[in-house]
Structures are given as C-alpha cells and as structure tokens.
Coordinates of C-alpha atoms and ligand atoms in Angstrom, one line a residue:
X1 CA -14.8 9.2 31.2
X2 CA -15.5 11.8 33.9
X3 CA -13.0 14.6 34.3
X4 CA -12.1 13.3 37.8
X5 CA -11.2 9.9 36.3
X6 CA -9.2 11.6 33.5
X7 CA -7.2 13.5 36.2
X8 CA -6.6 10.2 38.1
X9 CA -5.5 8.5 34.9
X10 CA -3.3 11.4 33.8
X11 CA -1.5 11.4 37.2
X12 CA -1.0 7.7 37.0
X13 CA 0.6 8.1 33.6
X14 CA 2.8 11.0 34.9
X15 CA 1.3 13.5 32.4
X16 CA 1.8 16.7 34.3
X17 CA 0.9 18.9 31.3
X18 CA -2.5 17.1 30.9
X19 CA -3.1 17.4 34.7
X20 CA -2.6 21.2 34.4
X21 CA -5.3 21.3 31.7
X22 CA -7.7 18.9 33.4
X23 CA -7.8 20.5 36.8
X24 CA -9.0 23.9 35.5
X25 CA -11.4 22.1 33.3
X26 CA -12.9 20.3 36.4
X27 CA -13.1 23.6 38.2
X28 CA -15.0 25.1 35.2
X29 CA -17.4 22.2 35.3
X30 CA -18.2 23.2 38.9
X31 CA -16.6 20.2 40.6
X32 CA -15.7 21.1 44.2
X33 CA -11.9 21.7 44.7
X34 CA -11.9 19.2 47.5
X35 CA -13.4 16.5 45.2
X36 CA -10.8 17.3 42.6
X37 CA -8.1 16.7 45.2
X38 CA -9.6 13.6 46.8
X39 CA -11.4 11.8 43.9
X40 CA -9.0 12.9 41.2
X41 CA -5.4 13.5 42.3
X42 CA -5.3 11.5 45.5
X43 CA -7.3 8.6 43.9
X44 CA -4.7 8.4 41.2
X45 CA -1.9 8.5 43.7
X46 CA -3.5 5.6 45.7
X47 CA -3.4 3.5 42.5
X48 CA 0.3 4.5 42.0
X49 CA 1.0 3.5 45.6
X50 CA -0.5 0.1 45.1
X51 CA 1.4 -0.5 41.8
X52 CA 4.6 0.7 43.4
X53 CA 4.0 -1.8 46.3
X54 CA 3.4 -4.7 43.9
X55 CA 6.4 -3.9 41.7
X56 CA 4.3 -2.8 38.7
X57 CA 5.7 0.8 39.0
X58 CA 9.1 2.1 39.8
X59 CA 10.6 5.2 41.4
X60 CA 11.0 7.3 38.2
X61 CA 7.3 6.7 37.4
X62 CA 6.3 7.5 41.0
X63 CA 8.3 10.7 40.8
X64 CA 6.4 11.7 37.7
X65 CA 3.1 11.1 39.5
X66 CA 4.4 13.2 42.4
X67 CA 5.1 16.0 39.9
X68 CA 1.5 15.8 38.7
X69 CA 0.2 15.9 42.2
X70 CA 2.2 19.1 42.9
X71 CA 1.1 20.6 39.6
X72 CA -2.5 19.9 40.4
X73 CA -2.4 21.1 44.0
X74 CA -0.7 24.3 43.0
X75 CA -3.7 25.1 40.8
X76 CA -6.2 24.1 43.5
X77 CA -4.4 26.0 46.3
X78 CA -6.3 29.3 46.0
X79 CA -9.6 27.4 45.8
X80 CA -8.8 25.2 48.9
X81 CA -7.7 27.9 51.2
X82 CA -9.6 30.9 52.4
X83 CA -7.0 33.6 53.2
X84 CA -7.4 34.9 56.7
X85 CA -5.7 38.3 57.2
X86 CA -5.1 38.0 60.9
X87 CA -2.4 35.4 61.6
X88 CA -3.7 33.0 64.3
X89 CA -0.2 31.8 65.4
X90 CA 2.9 30.0 64.1
X91 CA 3.7 26.4 63.5
X92 CA 6.9 24.7 62.3
X93 CA 6.3 21.8 60.0
X94 CA 8.4 19.1 58.4
X95 CA 8.8 15.5 57.3
X96 CA 10.7 13.7 60.0
X97 CA 14.3 12.4 59.8
X98 CA 15.0 9.7 57.3
X99 CA 11.9 10.5 55.2
X100 CA 11.8 12.4 51.9
X101 CA 8.1 12.2 51.2
X102 CA 6.7 15.8 51.0
X103 CA 3.4 15.8 49.2
X104 CA 1.3 15.3 52.3
X105 CA 3.4 17.7 54.2
X106 CA 2.9 20.3 51.5
X107 CA -0.9 19.8 51.7
X108 CA -0.7 20.3 55.5
X109 CA 1.1 23.6 54.9
X110 CA -1.5 24.7 52.4
X111 CA -4.4 24.0 54.8
X112 CA -2.6 25.6 57.8
X113 CA -2.0 28.8 55.8
X114 CA -5.6 28.7 54.7
X115 CA -6.6 28.8 58.4
X116 CA -4.3 31.8 58.9
X117 CA -1.5 29.9 60.6
X118 CA 2.0 31.1 59.7
X119 CA 4.1 28.1 58.7
X120 CA 7.9 27.7 59.1
X121 CA 8.4 24.9 56.6
X122 CA 11.5 22.9 57.5
X123 CA 11.2 20.6 54.4
X124 CA 12.0 16.9 54.6
X125 CA 14.5 14.7 56.6
X126 CA 14.2 17.0 59.6
X127 CA 16.1 16.1 62.8
X128 CA 14.1 16.2 66.1
X129 CA 16.5 18.9 67.4
X130 CA 15.8 21.0 64.4
X131 CA 12.0 21.0 65.0
X132 CA 12.6 22.0 68.7
X133 CA 15.3 24.6 68.0
X134 CA 13.0 26.2 65.4
X135 CA 10.1 26.2 67.7
X136 CA 12.2 28.1 70.3
X137 CA 13.8 30.5 67.8
X138 CA 10.7 31.3 65.8
X139 CA 8.3 31.2 68.7
X140 CA 6.1 28.4 67.3
X141 CA 3.2 27.1 69.4
X142 CA 2.8 24.0 67.2
X143 CA 5.3 21.5 66.0
X144 CA 3.8 19.5 63.1
X145 CA 5.5 16.3 61.9
X146 CA 4.7 14.2 58.9
X147 CA 5.9 10.6 58.2
X148 CA 5.2 8.2 55.4
X149 CA 7.6 5.4 56.3
X150 CA 7.2 3.0 59.2
X151 CA 10.9 3.2 59.7
X152 CA 10.8 7.0 60.1
X153 CA 7.9 7.1 62.5
X154 CA 10.0 6.6 65.7
X155 CA 11.6 10.0 64.9
X156 CA 8.3 11.5 66.0
X157 CA 8.8 10.1 69.5
X158 CA 12.2 11.6 69.4
X159 CA 10.7 15.0 68.7
X160 CA 8.5 14.7 71.8
X161 CA 11.6 13.7 73.9
X162 CA 13.6 16.6 72.5
X163 CA 10.9 19.0 73.4
X164 CA 10.9 17.7 76.9
X165 CA 14.7 17.9 77.1
X166 CA 14.7 21.5 75.9
X167 CA 12.0 22.4 78.6
X168 CA 9.4 23.5 76.1
X169 CA 7.0 20.5 76.2
X170 CA 4.3 22.5 78.0
X171 CA 4.6 25.4 75.6
X172 CA 4.1 23.6 72.3
X173 CA 1.5 21.3 70.9
X174 CA 3.0 18.4 68.9
X175 CA 0.9 17.2 66.0
X176 CA 1.6 14.0 64.0
X177 CA 0.2 12.5 60.8
X178 CA 1.0 10.6 57.6
X179 CA -0.2 7.3 56.1
X180 CA 1.3 4.9 58.7
X181 CA 0.6 7.0 61.7
X182 CA -2.3 6.2 64.0
X183 CA -4.1 7.6 67.0
X184 CA -2.6 4.9 69.2
X185 CA 0.9 5.7 68.0
X186 CA 0.3 9.3 68.8
X187 CA -0.8 8.4 72.4
X188 CA 2.1 6.0 72.8
X189 CA 4.7 8.6 72.1
X190 CA 2.9 11.3 74.1
X191 CA 2.1 13.7 71.2
X192 CA -0.9 16.0 71.4
X193 CA -2.9 15.2 68.3
X194 CA -3.1 12.7 65.4
X195 CA -5.2 13.7 62.4
X196 CA -5.8 11.5 59.3
X197 CA -5.7 14.3 56.7
X198 CA -4.4 17.8 56.1
X199 CA -7.7 19.6 56.4
X200 CA -8.5 18.1 59.8
X201 CA -5.0 18.9 60.9
X202 CA -5.5 22.5 60.1
X203 CA -8.8 22.6 62.0
X204 CA -7.3 21.0 65.0
X205 CA -4.2 23.3 64.9
X206 CA -6.5 26.4 64.6
X207 CA -8.4 25.1 67.7
X208 CA -5.1 24.8 69.7
X209 CA -4.0 28.3 68.7
X210 CA -7.4 29.9 69.4
X211 CA -7.4 28.3 72.9
X212 CA -3.9 29.5 73.8
Ligands
B1M301 CO1 7.5 6.2 48.7 N1 6.8 4.8 49.9 N2 9.3 5.5 49.1 N3 8.1 7.5 47.4 N4 5.6 6.5 48.3 C1 5.3 4.9 50.2 C2 5.0 5.8 51.4 C3 4.9 3.4 50.4 C4 3.7 3.2 51.3 C5 4.7 2.7 49.0 C6 4.3 1.3 49.0 O1 5.2 0.5 49.3 N5 3.1 1.0 48.9 C7 6.2 2.8 51.0 C8 6.3 2.9 52.5 C9 6.2 1.5 53.2 C10 6.3 1.6 54.6 O2 7.1 2.2 55.2 N6 5.4 0.9 55.3 C11 7.3 3.7 50.3 C12 8.6 3.4 50.2 C13 9.0 2.0 50.6 C14 9.6 4.2 49.6 C15 11.1 4.0 49.4 C16 11.8 3.3 50.6 C17 11.2 3.2 48.1 C18 12.6 2.9 47.7 O3 13.5 3.7 47.5 N7 12.8 1.6 47.6 C19 11.6 5.5 49.2 C20 12.0 6.1 50.6 C21 12.7 7.4 50.4 C22 12.8 8.2 51.7 O4 11.9 8.8 52.1 N8 13.9 8.0 52.4 C23 10.4 6.1 48.6 C24 10.5 7.1 47.7 C25 9.4 7.7 47.1 C26 9.5 8.8 46.0 C27 10.6 9.7 46.1 C28 9.6 8.0 44.7 C29 8.0 9.5 46.1 C30 8.0 10.7 47.0 C31 8.0 12.0 46.2 C32 7.6 13.2 47.1 O5 7.0 13.1 48.2 N9 8.1 14.3 46.7 C33 7.2 8.4 46.8 C34 5.8 8.3 46.8 C35 5.1 9.4 45.9 C36 5.1 7.3 47.5 C37 3.6 7.0 47.5 C38 3.3 6.3 46.2 C39 2.6 8.2 47.6 C40 2.8 9.1 48.8 C41 2.0 10.4 48.7 O6 2.6 11.4 48.4 N10 0.7 10.2 48.9 C42 3.4 6.1 48.7 C43 2.3 5.1 48.6 C44 1.0 5.7 49.3 O7 1.0 6.4 50.2 N11 -0.1 5.2 48.8 C45 4.8 5.7 49.0 C46 -0.2 11.4 48.7 C47 -0.2 12.2 50.0 C48 -1.2 13.4 49.9 O8 -0.6 11.4 51.0 O9 1.5 11.9 52.4 O10 -0.2 10.2 53.2 P1 0.1 11.4 52.5 O11 -0.7 12.6 53.2 C49 -2.0 12.5 53.6 C50 -2.2 12.0 55.0 O12 -1.3 11.0 55.4 C51 -2.1 13.2 55.8 O13 -2.6 14.2 55.0 C52 -2.6 13.9 53.6 C53 -4.1 13.9 53.1 O14 -4.7 15.1 53.3 N12 -0.9 13.7 56.4 C54 -0.9 14.4 57.6 C55 0.4 13.7 56.0 N13 1.2 14.3 56.8 C56 0.4 14.8 57.8 C57 0.7 15.5 59.0 C58 -0.3 15.8 59.9 C59 -1.6 15.4 59.6 C60 -1.9 14.7 58.5 O15 -0.1 16.5 61.0 C61 1.1 17.2 61.3

C-alpha cells in the first residue's frame, strides 16, 4: 500500500499516532505536501464523510478522524506555507453561527498566514455582528466565513447585511467558502468571493489586499 493510502486509512481508523508517523514518512519519500494533504488526509476524510452520512460511522469516530486531520496538518503547516515577512493586511476569519466545524477554517487560516495575511481567528459559531465588530475594531480589510452545514449558510447572508448596517460594506471584502457553499450562493447574498478550497481563498485574499 502506498504511504498516501496508509495515511488515508489511518485517518479513517482514527489512529492519530500513526498519522503522525506516516506524514513525515511521506515527506521523506519526497511526496509533495499538497498531495499528502489532498490525496492522503482529505481523501480519508471524504470516506469518513460518506460513512457518517450513511450511518456506518458515528460522531465519536468522526471526532477521532478530525483529530488525525489536525495532527497531520500541523506537521504539514511549515511545508505548505511560505512565510512572508511583510504583512499584506488583516482578515478576520471564523465558522459561522450554529456551525462547529473548524478543520476547513483552520486550513484557510494556515494558507492566509502563508500568504502574509494576518488572521484574527474568531473560532466557530461566530455571530454576524462579531465578524463585523471585529473587522471595525481590528481594522480588517477581509471578513472570511466558513460554513459546512446547509442550515448555517444563511448566516453568511446575515454577515453581509450586518456589514451594510454598520456602514463598512464598501471597506471590507467578504469571502465565503465551505463544502455546501457555491458561487451562485455567494452572488445571491452579495458577498465578494467564493472559493472552493483554502489555497485558492488565500490567493484571492492576497489579490484583494494587494489591490487595496
Ligand atoms: Co459534521 N457534517 N456534523 N461533524 N462533518 C458534515 C459537514 C456532513 C456533510 C456529513 C454528512 O452528512 N455527510 C453533514 C452536513 C450535512 C448538511 O448540512 N448538508 C454534517 C452534519 C449533519 C453534522 C451534525 C449535524 C451531525 C450531528 O450531530 N447529527 C453535527 C453538527 C454540529 C454543528 O456544527 N453544529 C456535526 C458534527 C461534526 C463533528 C463535530 C463530529 C466533526 C467536526 C469536527 C471539527 O470540525 N473539529 C464533523 C465532521 C468532521 C464532518 C465531516 C465528516 C468532515 C468535515 C471536514 O472537516 N472536512 C463532514 C463530511 C464532509 O465534508 N465530507 C461533515 C475536511 C475539511 C478540510 O473540508 O471544511 O469542507 P471543508 O474545507 C474545505 C473547503 O470546503 C474549503 O477549504 C477546504 C479545502 O481546502 N473551505 C473554504 C472551507 N471553508 C472555507 C472558507 C473559504 C474558502 C474555502 O473562504 C473564506
């Protein structure tokens, strides 16, 4: 079995210690960090998602897989990000209200920081007003929202409305993403950018900050 498959299987089985051994092994074998993330860790997480959906896996097992994902990405972090010394600008980032999923949000943070963007990480279950208040207080040019649940997505629209109500809509770019989010949804709520993955989000955010 290839090391990438071993990583995927170890994550599916919730074996964090093994993931911590296999990720450095894959790096030593010369496998690209991005491939380890996408074809090892995320591939395993997709299987977990399918099994969770069909009832073949339950919350405690999914939490173990999430722990493996975090352990793996922590090791990959220095290899995925190229530290820029000059900060490009500041963004506040969070998972929207009612939503506790944070793995994708943490990846976005990692990629933003790698592009030299300072991140104010608001965590999970973040109210629309908190995004906006933080953007004002910390002088953030970008509000970045992640959502994994179809039921929490509407909160992204509330962020756009809260920014308008606070009079800062023309001063911030609002970026949205997460598995159920689409370009169309982004346009419907009047956000500025939808991106399908964390790396693309960081590139787009850097573009916004360079242009401002
Ligand atoms: Co949850 N869960 N979960 N869960 N969970 C999903 C999302 C689900 C699709 C599973 C399923 O049924 N197949 C489903 C949602 C269904 C729906 O709404 N349509 C679901 C459900 C139903 C639930 C609960 C309601 C289950 C329950 O309790 N009955 C519950 C909700 C809790 C809550 O939030 N209020 C719940 C709980 C949990 C756990 C706590 C057990 C755990 C989360 C642990 C954690 O995050 N610390 C969990 C997990 C792990 C998942 C799955 C299996 C994996 C999610 C994940 O981390 N993927 C997930 C199934 C799946 O997605 N296949 C599922 C890896 C991560 C890197 O991907 O976050 O999509 P993702 O990020 C991607 C892109 O989307 C993008 O970048 C990343 C790639 O580079 N991206 C952005 C993300 N944010 C971005 C922002 C951007 C740009 C790109 O710009 C700002």
